[in-house]
Amino acid sequence: LIAMAIRASPNKRCTLSEIYQYLHSKYPFFRGSYTGWKNSVRHNLSLNEVFIKLPKDMLDKQKTN
């Protein structure tokens, strides 16, 4: 699901908040009162080597271009 959120973004990059927003908008489960799923997203982003953390300024530059 995280990869789907990233692939759906125009530049194929997302902030954590954008991933949350994508999941919240696409899947009813993520709209409920349970918020533990956010910990799962963060956990998977940090442990899975397929996801790369970029410096915040790189994400800011992409939004202005």
PDB file of C-alpha atoms in Angstrom:
ATOM      1  CA  LEU A   1       0.000   0.000   0.000  1.00  0.00           C
ATOM      2  CA  ILE A   2       2.884   2.349   0.729  1.00  0.00           C
ATOM      3  CA  ALA A   3       4.365   1.670  -2.697  1.00  0.00           C
ATOM      4  CA  MET A   4       0.966   2.303  -4.285  1.00  0.00           C
ATOM      5  CA  ALA A   5       0.815   5.698  -2.596  1.00  0.00           C
ATOM      6  CA  ILE A   6       4.276   6.592  -3.869  1.00  0.00           C
ATOM      7  CA  ARG A   7       3.555   5.379  -7.409  1.00  0.00           C
ATOM      8  CA  ALA A   8       0.338   7.416  -7.465  1.00  0.00           C
ATOM      9  CA  SER A   9       2.179  10.651  -6.715  1.00  0.00           C
ATOM     10  CA  PRO A  10       3.168  12.848  -9.687  1.00  0.00           C
ATOM     11  CA  ASN A  11       6.918  12.732  -8.941  1.00  0.00           C
ATOM     12  CA  LYS A  12       6.948   9.215  -7.469  1.00  0.00           C
ATOM     13  CA  ARG A  13       7.988  10.685  -4.100  1.00  0.00           C
ATOM     14  CA  CYS A  14       5.896  11.258  -0.995  1.00  0.00           C
ATOM     15  CA  THR A  15       6.240  12.678   2.438  1.00  0.00           C
ATOM     16  CA  LEU A  16       4.959  10.606   5.326  1.00  0.00           C
ATOM     17  CA  SER A  17       1.958  12.896   5.559  1.00  0.00           C
ATOM     18  CA  GLU A  18       1.166  12.385   1.868  1.00  0.00           C
ATOM     19  CA  ILE A  19       1.266   8.611   2.335  1.00  0.00           C
ATOM     20  CA  TYR A  20      -1.154   8.925   5.253  1.00  0.00           C
ATOM     21  CA  GLN A  21      -3.460  11.139   3.168  1.00  0.00           C
ATOM     22  CA  TYR A  22      -3.429   8.683   0.267  1.00  0.00           C
ATOM     23  CA  LEU A  23      -4.301   5.710   2.469  1.00  0.00           C
ATOM     24  CA  HIS A  24      -6.963   7.693   4.305  1.00  0.00           C
ATOM     25  CA  SER A  25      -8.624   8.759   1.047  1.00  0.00           C
ATOM     26  CA  LYS A  26      -8.496   5.371  -0.712  1.00  0.00           C
ATOM     27  CA  TYR A  27      -9.315   2.864   2.028  1.00  0.00           C
ATOM     28  CA  PRO A  28     -12.171   3.124   4.556  1.00  0.00           C
ATOM     29  CA  PHE A  29     -10.201   1.166   7.181  1.00  0.00           C
ATOM     30  CA  PHE A  30      -7.786   4.057   7.579  1.00  0.00           C
ATOM     31  CA  ARG A  31     -10.619   6.513   8.283  1.00  0.00           C
ATOM     32  CA  GLY A  32     -11.654   4.905  11.579  1.00  0.00           C
ATOM     33  CA  SER A  33     -10.641   5.832  15.089  1.00  0.00           C
ATOM     34  CA  TYR A  34      -7.772   3.314  15.158  1.00  0.00           C
ATOM     35  CA  THR A  35      -4.501   5.114  14.398  1.00  0.00           C
ATOM     36  CA  GLY A  36      -2.025   2.293  15.061  1.00  0.00           C
ATOM     37  CA  TRP A  37      -1.692   1.831  11.313  1.00  0.00           C
ATOM     38  CA  LYS A  38       0.428   4.992  11.203  1.00  0.00           C
ATOM     39  CA  ASN A  39       3.037   3.257  13.366  1.00  0.00           C
ATOM     40  CA  SER A  40       2.992   0.337  10.922  1.00  0.00           C
ATOM     41  CA  VAL A  41       3.591   2.671   7.989  1.00  0.00           C
ATOM     42  CA  ARG A  42       6.542   4.326   9.746  1.00  0.00           C
ATOM     43  CA  HIS A  43       7.924   0.934  10.773  1.00  0.00           C
ATOM     44  CA  ASN A  44       7.782  -0.400   7.207  1.00  0.00           C
ATOM     45  CA  LEU A  45       9.332   2.735   5.747  1.00  0.00           C
ATOM     46  CA  SER A  46      12.266   2.566   8.144  1.00  0.00           C
ATOM     47  CA  LEU A  47      12.974  -1.166   7.892  1.00  0.00           C
ATOM     48  CA  ASN A  48      12.340  -1.913   4.231  1.00  0.00           C
ATOM     49  CA  GLU A  49      15.388  -1.057   2.117  1.00  0.00           C
ATOM     50  CA  VAL A  50      13.271  -0.401  -0.961  1.00  0.00           C
ATOM     51  CA  PHE A  51      12.200   2.919   0.592  1.00  0.00           C
ATOM     52  CA  ILE A  52      14.794   5.693   0.649  1.00  0.00           C
ATOM     53  CA  LYS A  53      14.623   8.698   2.951  1.00  0.00           C
ATOM     54  CA  LEU A  54      15.417  11.910   1.102  1.00  0.00           C
ATOM     55  CA  PRO A  55      16.447  15.202   2.667  1.00  0.00           C
ATOM     56  CA  LYS A  56      13.450  17.475   3.204  1.00  0.00           C
ATOM     57  CA  ASP A  57      14.912  20.170   0.940  1.00  0.00           C
ATOM     58  CA  MET A  58      14.803  17.749  -2.022  1.00  0.00           C
ATOM     59  CA  LEU A  59      11.079  17.272  -1.505  1.00  0.00           C
ATOM     60  CA  ASP A  60      10.564  21.030  -1.143  1.00  0.00           C
ATOM     61  CA  LYS A  61      12.401  21.673  -4.438  1.00  0.00           C
ATOM     62  CA  GLN A  62      10.240  19.161  -6.306  1.00  0.00           C
ATOM     63  CA  LYS A  63       7.077  20.958  -5.162  1.00  0.00           C
ATOM     64  CA  THR A  64       8.270  24.336  -6.434  1.00  0.00           C
ATOM     65  CA  ASN A  65       9.280  23.048  -9.883  1.00  0.00           C
TER      66      ASN A  65
END
